[in-house]
Amino acid sequence: MDLNDADSEFEALLRGALPDDAVGPSEPRYLEEPRGRYHGRETVVVRPRSAEEVATVVRLAGQARVGVVAYGGGTGLVGGQISTDGPLPVILSLERMAAIREVYPQENVLICDAGAVLADIQAAADAVERLFPLSLASEGSARIGGNLATNAGGTAVLRYGNARALCLGLEAVLPDGQIWRGLQRLRKDNTGYDLRNLLIGSEGTLGVITAAALKLSPKPAARGTAIFVVPSPKAALDLLALAQAQLGELVSGFELISGQGLAFLAETVPEVRQPFDAAPDWAVLVDVGLVAGLDPQGALEQLFVAAAEAGLALDGVIAQSAQQSDEFWFVREHIPEANKRIGAVISSDVSVPLGAIPEFVELGRAEIAKIGAFRINCFGHVGDGNLHYNVFPLPGGRAADHANQRGDLQRAVHDLAHRLGGSVSAEHGVGRLKVEDLERYGDPAKLSALRAIKAALDPLGIMNPGAVLRN
Amino acid sequence: MDLNDADSEFEALLRGALPDDAVGPSEPRYLEEPRGRYHGRETVVVRPRSAEEVATVVRLAGQARVGVVAYGGGTGLVGGQISTDGPLPVILSLERMAAIREVYPQENVLICDAGAVLADIQAAADAVERLFPLSLASEGSARIGGNLATNAGGTAVLRYGNARALCLGLEAVLPDGQIWRGLQRLRKDNTGYDLRNLLIGSEGTLGVITAAALKLSPKPAARGTAIFVVPSPKAALDLLALAQAQLGELVSGFELISGQGLAFLAETVPEVRQPFDAAPDWAVLVDVGLVAGLDPQGALEQLFVAAAEAGLALDGVIAQSAQQSDEFWFVREHIPEANKRIGAVISSDVSVPLGAIPEFVELGRAEIAKIGAFRINCFGHVGDGNLHYNVFPLPGGRAADHANQRGDLQRAVHDLAHRLGGSVSAEHGVGRLKVEDLERYGDPAKLSALRAIKAALDPLGIMNPGAVLRN
């Protein structure tokens, strides 16, 4: 189905149907993304204030056969929010739909507009002594509609699940312009197919999420954080099992940190205080959120003693205060910034079955070595089997000098993850970056079902054309 | 699309393509269901041993345009497994695909065939010191494929979620006969639309689940159970909030029991030992699964003291042993049996937002009274907002005498749940029983999306025709 440009004629249509200030030119911020890989093209931006206005935009786009790219906080890492080629789409920004609509503390539910900033949602939950556990580096600017559209992950998935697991209901505009009013506050509802989870993770290609009913959690009574030096990734996994045997689901976070990552941090962000004098090869950050009656420092000490006895921990520091907890997380959270300053040749977002992590780390190194001499920073949400596997030039080298090896490197990492039963997009989505990967690694039966669903719900192909599935 | 009968010619086709013993006549057990509402018709039953054989059946059915009704444990309560009219379908029983394929304790993952019996899965998890938390009355005969196809709920949803939340990956035969090999053991995978959750809850109308990768949980170190007498459903909710404030997600179950239910139990199942000499109007069963370092009896005593001070608990018994825990659950679990022996005029499976429960209970009574004089047993998973709201004749009356009021009663209960933002099928599904309800109460935009998805994935309409969506 051929689409048309969002040209001045289409812009006039929008102006005729929406309040005057809802339609405008695309400022540069709509055309950039965090990693600088994708550059958008100037086009018309529409900033609706209600689901009804979103529906108007989608209906007009359908009539004019113009693509619609939904835009949240612009923090996506796979180019899902940036259209780079094909007919010019309209950019539909949710920024004016940013309200927390209602909070129901007794129900552990919060309802907000899709444009609500993640940090604002966290704060609104905190204000009623609840937790909205979705937590990621970009939470200060990411908007919940985008978090849901990409099924965002982050650092608390081990305990609380992905964005998908935190959503009870949606309001969304479907590609035909109908508004689905599904803002349920229900824990159980088995009336028909799971449209909610179909829209979650569809990256704007099956509709535009306009509001969400989110699931809050009881706030842990006390939090504890530790960083343990582990002899190997295998030991990290065994340590996770030990931690869960002792503390069950109260283990909230379990993050792998590599010596390479700590070295990058020391080099590029020296103001971040390192937990150990000499950077260990491997460390894990363990975060626990306990109920009343349990002492986090004591529980982490007990874990350390058992881990040390089993040869799973060589050294460790346990935060003695909330401030120190934050400092430990500061280390973990600045590793992506350090990576950025060093300049990666490739970065990856793979997941593998937990048991395959040691093999992945070992074989990954060997596969990379076949291509050339590189530094590897392998880190991330090891409790979820989700590793960010980033490859860097040797000291003094520049990422740009390895541009011609980029494809081979990415392919080697993805092939390996796939071979071990893993995913080439664990938490970032497909966007435009991994459309070919989805075709290469996706199960054929699944792919044909996905294409059939896309054609059925968006027969004109107007929703985020070029993302997830090839046009 | 008109379908054909699964006639002798089609049976011969099956016999030609499958091992001899895989095809046979429909014994009575395939044509009955627990509540005796639906009666199937004699037809051919196929009992494949592999996904490949399932695919063969589905392909042949597509070629011959014969309907396929997948059959698990036969425990569904909404007639999803029983075809009563239209062209005769083939019954595809998963009973010979009942293996636990692999258990990965370190990963908290178990992979099994779709025909594995739920209790066998629980036992296999238990054998490696893990928990598969899906728990429901029919677990001794229900099969996991059916549990997933209906997104079963049960008594541990509060802590662990529905069947949906316990599934990491699926293997399934899609309506075109392709096998989707999606048995992933991943916690994070964002490669394309969520086909897994689309099949989960689709009740065999979008494909046949042949195997599943299930998520296990750490086993709680210690379990505690108590029954508290509460002054009202509102107090039950406040007690839940109190319990979660003290114990967070370690509250595993929170079940409402009504005085009417206890009276039915005393009358019809007198061998079940009652927790209180005089049956209270309302009670809740609280179940907690704690981590090491916490004492369940102590925690429940502390909860009782705080609840009593706040006027939320009038009396209480705390199990002093695992055996007593089981006895308390025995009470709760025999209420459906007592209902059956009394004979309900209608039974319901509604959910409402937690905050709306008191209003639902109060208004429900008033709505029923408008129709006539009845007894009401309102009980269930109050922590999930999921109430089984069953209506009975007055003492001495017979359910059959109220057959003509059944429609009005059901409608009154469903209208009320819907008006309060609830669902008319919380955990049992739509099946054949609630096809009209889905049309009446379903959001129009959602319904048209559901129909488009069904037509896209099953254009011939062979998968469980007549279930969920009208043909």
PDB file of N, CA, C and O in Angstrom, chain A residues 51 54-55 58-59 170-181 195 199 205-210 457-458 462-463, chain B residues 443-450:
ATOM      1  N   ALA A  51      -7.404  11.619  23.860  1.00  0.00           N
ATOM      2  CA  ALA A  51      -7.532  10.445  22.997  1.00  0.00           C
ATOM      3  C   ALA A  51      -8.379  10.775  21.774  1.00  0.00           C
ATOM      4  O   ALA A  51      -8.121  10.273  20.669  1.00  0.00           O
ATOM      5  N   VAL A  54      -6.202  12.389  19.305  1.00  0.00           N
ATOM      6  CA  VAL A  54      -5.332  11.373  18.686  1.00  0.00           C
ATOM      7  C   VAL A  54      -6.127  10.606  17.620  1.00  0.00           C
ATOM      8  O   VAL A  54      -5.642  10.363  16.512  1.00  0.00           O
ATOM      9  N   ALA A  55      -7.372  10.259  17.972  1.00  0.00           N
ATOM     10  CA  ALA A  55      -8.218   9.521  17.027  1.00  0.00           C
ATOM     11  C   ALA A  55      -8.453  10.332  15.757  1.00  0.00           C
ATOM     12  O   ALA A  55      -8.454   9.789  14.643  1.00  0.00           O
ATOM     13  N   VAL A  58      -5.379  10.044  13.605  1.00  0.00           N
ATOM     14  CA  VAL A  58      -5.240   8.729  12.972  1.00  0.00           C
ATOM     15  C   VAL A  58      -6.272   8.560  11.857  1.00  0.00           C
ATOM     16  O   VAL A  58      -5.969   8.029  10.786  1.00  0.00           O
ATOM     17  N   ARG A  59      -7.486   9.043  12.103  1.00  0.00           N
ATOM     18  CA  ARG A  59      -8.513   8.935  11.050  1.00  0.00           C
ATOM     19  C   ARG A  59      -8.121   9.740   9.814  1.00  0.00           C
ATOM     20  O   ARG A  59      -8.235   9.270   8.685  1.00  0.00           O
ATOM     21  N   LEU A 170      -5.362  -0.535  29.128  1.00  0.00           N
ATOM     22  CA  LEU A 170      -4.911   0.483  28.181  1.00  0.00           C
ATOM     23  C   LEU A 170      -6.099   1.228  27.594  1.00  0.00           C
ATOM     24  O   LEU A 170      -7.184   0.675  27.422  1.00  0.00           O
ATOM     25  N   GLU A 171      -5.839   2.460  27.257  1.00  0.00           N
ATOM     26  CA  GLU A 171      -6.686   3.189  26.318  1.00  0.00           C
ATOM     27  C   GLU A 171      -5.797   3.404  25.103  1.00  0.00           C
ATOM     28  O   GLU A 171      -4.631   3.766  25.251  1.00  0.00           O
ATOM     29  N   ALA A 172      -6.329   3.146  23.929  1.00  0.00           N
ATOM     30  CA  ALA A 172      -5.488   3.263  22.738  1.00  0.00           C
ATOM     31  C   ALA A 172      -6.348   3.608  21.536  1.00  0.00           C
ATOM     32  O   ALA A 172      -7.534   3.259  21.485  1.00  0.00           O
ATOM     33  N   VAL A 173      -5.728   4.294  20.594  1.00  0.00           N
ATOM     34  CA  VAL A 173      -6.386   4.549  19.314  1.00  0.00           C
ATOM     35  C   VAL A 173      -5.880   3.499  18.332  1.00  0.00           C
ATOM     36  O   VAL A 173      -4.677   3.365  18.108  1.00  0.00           O
ATOM     37  N   LEU A 174      -6.812   2.741  17.786  1.00  0.00           N
ATOM     38  CA  LEU A 174      -6.445   1.684  16.848  1.00  0.00           C
ATOM     39  C   LEU A 174      -6.281   2.282  15.446  1.00  0.00           C
ATOM     40  O   LEU A 174      -6.701   3.415  15.190  1.00  0.00           O
ATOM     41  N   PRO A 175      -5.656   1.550  14.542  1.00  0.00           N
ATOM     42  CA  PRO A 175      -5.339   2.122  13.224  1.00  0.00           C
ATOM     43  C   PRO A 175      -6.555   2.609  12.444  1.00  0.00           C
ATOM     44  O   PRO A 175      -6.430   3.480  11.576  1.00  0.00           O
ATOM     45  N   ASP A 176      -7.743   2.084  12.763  1.00  0.00           N
ATOM     46  CA  ASP A 176      -8.929   2.570  12.052  1.00  0.00           C
ATOM     47  C   ASP A 176      -9.504   3.834  12.709  1.00  0.00           C
ATOM     48  O   ASP A 176     -10.566   4.308  12.308  1.00  0.00           O
ATOM     49  N   GLY A 177      -8.831   4.330  13.731  1.00  0.00           N
ATOM     50  CA  GLY A 177      -9.283   5.555  14.377  1.00  0.00           C
ATOM     51  C   GLY A 177     -10.252   5.331  15.522  1.00  0.00           C
ATOM     52  O   GLY A 177     -10.659   6.286  16.182  1.00  0.00           O
ATOM     53  N   GLN A 178     -10.599   4.095  15.785  1.00  0.00           N
ATOM     54  CA  GLN A 178     -11.464   3.813  16.940  1.00  0.00           C
ATOM     55  C   GLN A 178     -10.652   3.924  18.236  1.00  0.00           C
ATOM     56  O   GLN A 178      -9.483   3.542  18.277  1.00  0.00           O
ATOM     57  N   ILE A 179     -11.319   4.394  19.264  1.00  0.00           N
ATOM     58  CA  ILE A 179     -10.670   4.437  20.583  1.00  0.00           C
ATOM     59  C   ILE A 179     -11.070   3.194  21.361  1.00  0.00           C
ATOM     60  O   ILE A 179     -12.261   2.945  21.590  1.00  0.00           O
ATOM     61  N   TRP A 180     -10.078   2.423  21.752  1.00  0.00           N
ATOM     62  CA  TRP A 180     -10.339   1.278  22.627  1.00  0.00           C
ATOM     63  C   TRP A 180     -10.262   1.780  24.067  1.00  0.00           C
ATOM     64  O   TRP A 180      -9.219   2.229  24.507  1.00  0.00           O
ATOM     65  N   ARG A 181     -11.370   1.679  24.767  1.00  0.00           N
ATOM     66  CA  ARG A 181     -11.402   2.163  26.146  1.00  0.00           C
ATOM     67  C   ARG A 181     -11.232   0.965  27.085  1.00  0.00           C
ATOM     68  O   ARG A 181     -12.211   0.386  27.550  1.00  0.00           O
ATOM     69  N   LEU A 195      -5.670  -8.147  23.775  1.00  0.00           N
ATOM     70  CA  LEU A 195      -5.316  -6.988  22.961  1.00  0.00           C
ATOM     71  C   LEU A 195      -4.296  -6.101  23.670  1.00  0.00           C
ATOM     72  O   LEU A 195      -3.438  -5.484  23.033  1.00  0.00           O
ATOM     73  N   LEU A 199      -0.743  -4.791  21.955  1.00  0.00           N
ATOM     74  CA  LEU A 199      -0.302  -3.412  21.749  1.00  0.00           C
ATOM     75  C   LEU A 199       1.003  -3.139  22.486  1.00  0.00           C
ATOM     76  O   LEU A 199       1.880  -2.435  21.978  1.00  0.00           O
ATOM     77  N   THR A 205       3.132   0.272  15.940  1.00  0.00           N
ATOM     78  CA  THR A 205       2.765  -0.206  14.605  1.00  0.00           C
ATOM     79  C   THR A 205       1.351  -0.777  14.547  1.00  0.00           C
ATOM     80  O   THR A 205       0.873  -1.117  13.464  1.00  0.00           O
ATOM     81  N   LEU A 206       0.711  -0.916  15.699  1.00  0.00           N
ATOM     82  CA  LEU A 206      -0.662  -1.455  15.717  1.00  0.00           C
ATOM     83  C   LEU A 206      -1.646  -0.483  16.352  1.00  0.00           C
ATOM     84  O   LEU A 206      -2.823  -0.814  16.520  1.00  0.00           O
ATOM     85  N   GLY A 207      -1.179   0.691  16.722  1.00  0.00           N
ATOM     86  CA  GLY A 207      -2.049   1.653  17.364  1.00  0.00           C
ATOM     87  C   GLY A 207      -1.234   2.592  18.227  1.00  0.00           C
ATOM     88  O   GLY A 207      -0.022   2.433  18.352  1.00  0.00           O
ATOM     89  N   VAL A 208      -1.920   3.573  18.794  1.00  0.00           N
ATOM     90  CA  VAL A 208      -1.254   4.550  19.655  1.00  0.00           C
ATOM     91  C   VAL A 208      -1.843   4.441  21.046  1.00  0.00           C
ATOM     92  O   VAL A 208      -3.040   4.662  21.252  1.00  0.00           O
ATOM     93  N   ILE A 209      -1.017   4.085  22.003  1.00  0.00           N
ATOM     94  CA  ILE A 209      -1.456   4.030  23.394  1.00  0.00           C
ATOM     95  C   ILE A 209      -1.671   5.451  23.881  1.00  0.00           C
ATOM     96  O   ILE A 209      -0.785   6.303  23.720  1.00  0.00           O
ATOM     97  N   THR A 210      -2.840   5.731  24.465  1.00  0.00           N
ATOM     98  CA  THR A 210      -3.110   7.089  24.941  1.00  0.00           C
ATOM     99  C   THR A 210      -3.186   7.183  26.459  1.00  0.00           C
ATOM    100  O   THR A 210      -3.099   8.273  27.018  1.00  0.00           O
ATOM    101  N   LEU A 457      -4.959  -5.499  11.315  1.00  0.00           N
ATOM    102  CA  LEU A 457      -5.298  -4.352  12.158  1.00  0.00           C
ATOM    103  C   LEU A 457      -4.957  -3.027  11.482  1.00  0.00           C
ATOM    104  O   LEU A 457      -5.560  -2.003  11.784  1.00  0.00           O
ATOM    105  N   ASP A 458      -3.988  -3.026  10.603  1.00  0.00           N
ATOM    106  CA  ASP A 458      -3.539  -1.790   9.959  1.00  0.00           C
ATOM    107  C   ASP A 458      -3.404  -2.038   8.466  1.00  0.00           C
ATOM    108  O   ASP A 458      -2.305  -2.013   7.908  1.00  0.00           O
ATOM    109  N   ILE A 462      -0.447   2.467   7.924  1.00  0.00           N
ATOM    110  CA  ILE A 462      -0.105   3.853   8.311  1.00  0.00           C
ATOM    111  C   ILE A 462       0.615   3.957   9.650  1.00  0.00           C
ATOM    112  O   ILE A 462       1.198   4.988   9.953  1.00  0.00           O
ATOM    113  N   MET A 463       0.573   2.896  10.482  1.00  0.00           N
ATOM    114  CA  MET A 463       1.113   3.036  11.830  1.00  0.00           C
ATOM    115  C   MET A 463       2.616   2.734  11.852  1.00  0.00           C
ATOM    116  O   MET A 463       3.034   1.603  11.656  1.00  0.00           O
TER     117      MET A 463
ATOM    118  N   ASP B 443     -15.859  -3.854  24.674  1.00  0.00           N
ATOM    119  CA  ASP B 443     -15.638  -2.574  24.024  1.00  0.00           C
ATOM    120  C   ASP B 443     -15.702  -2.769  22.509  1.00  0.00           C
ATOM    121  O   ASP B 443     -15.086  -3.686  21.961  1.00  0.00           O
ATOM    122  N   PRO B 444     -16.459  -1.923  21.783  1.00  0.00           N
ATOM    123  CA  PRO B 444     -16.632  -2.141  20.334  1.00  0.00           C
ATOM    124  C   PRO B 444     -15.319  -2.120  19.554  1.00  0.00           C
ATOM    125  O   PRO B 444     -15.119  -2.929  18.636  1.00  0.00           O
ATOM    126  N   ALA B 445     -14.409  -1.225  19.916  1.00  0.00           N
ATOM    127  CA  ALA B 445     -13.128  -1.167  19.199  1.00  0.00           C
ATOM    128  C   ALA B 445     -12.335  -2.446  19.441  1.00  0.00           C
ATOM    129  O   ALA B 445     -11.728  -3.004  18.519  1.00  0.00           O
ATOM    130  N   LYS B 446     -12.376  -2.925  20.679  1.00  0.00           N
ATOM    131  CA  LYS B 446     -11.677  -4.170  20.986  1.00  0.00           C
ATOM    132  C   LYS B 446     -12.292  -5.325  20.216  1.00  0.00           C
ATOM    133  O   LYS B 446     -11.585  -6.140  19.618  1.00  0.00           O
ATOM    134  N   LEU B 447     -13.618  -5.395  20.211  1.00  0.00           N
ATOM    135  CA  LEU B 447     -14.283  -6.501  19.524  1.00  0.00           C
ATOM    136  C   LEU B 447     -13.940  -6.531  18.043  1.00  0.00           C
ATOM    137  O   LEU B 447     -13.691  -7.597  17.479  1.00  0.00           O
ATOM    138  N   SER B 448     -13.902  -5.352  17.430  1.00  0.00           N
ATOM    139  CA  SER B 448     -13.607  -5.402  15.994  1.00  0.00           C
ATOM    140  C   SER B 448     -12.153  -5.799  15.766  1.00  0.00           C
ATOM    141  O   SER B 448     -11.844  -6.506  14.805  1.00  0.00           O
ATOM    142  N   ALA B 449     -11.266  -5.406  16.675  1.00  0.00           N
ATOM    143  CA  ALA B 449      -9.874  -5.853  16.561  1.00  0.00           C
ATOM    144  C   ALA B 449      -9.780  -7.371  16.755  1.00  0.00           C
ATOM    145  O   ALA B 449      -9.068  -8.062  16.021  1.00  0.00           O
ATOM    146  N   LEU B 450     -10.522  -7.895  17.730  1.00  0.00           N
ATOM    147  CA  LEU B 450     -10.499  -9.342  17.982  1.00  0.00           C
ATOM    148  C   LEU B 450     -10.985 -10.118  16.756  1.00  0.00           C
ATOM    149  O   LEU B 450     -10.402 -11.143  16.374  1.00  0.00           O
TER     150      LEU B 450
END
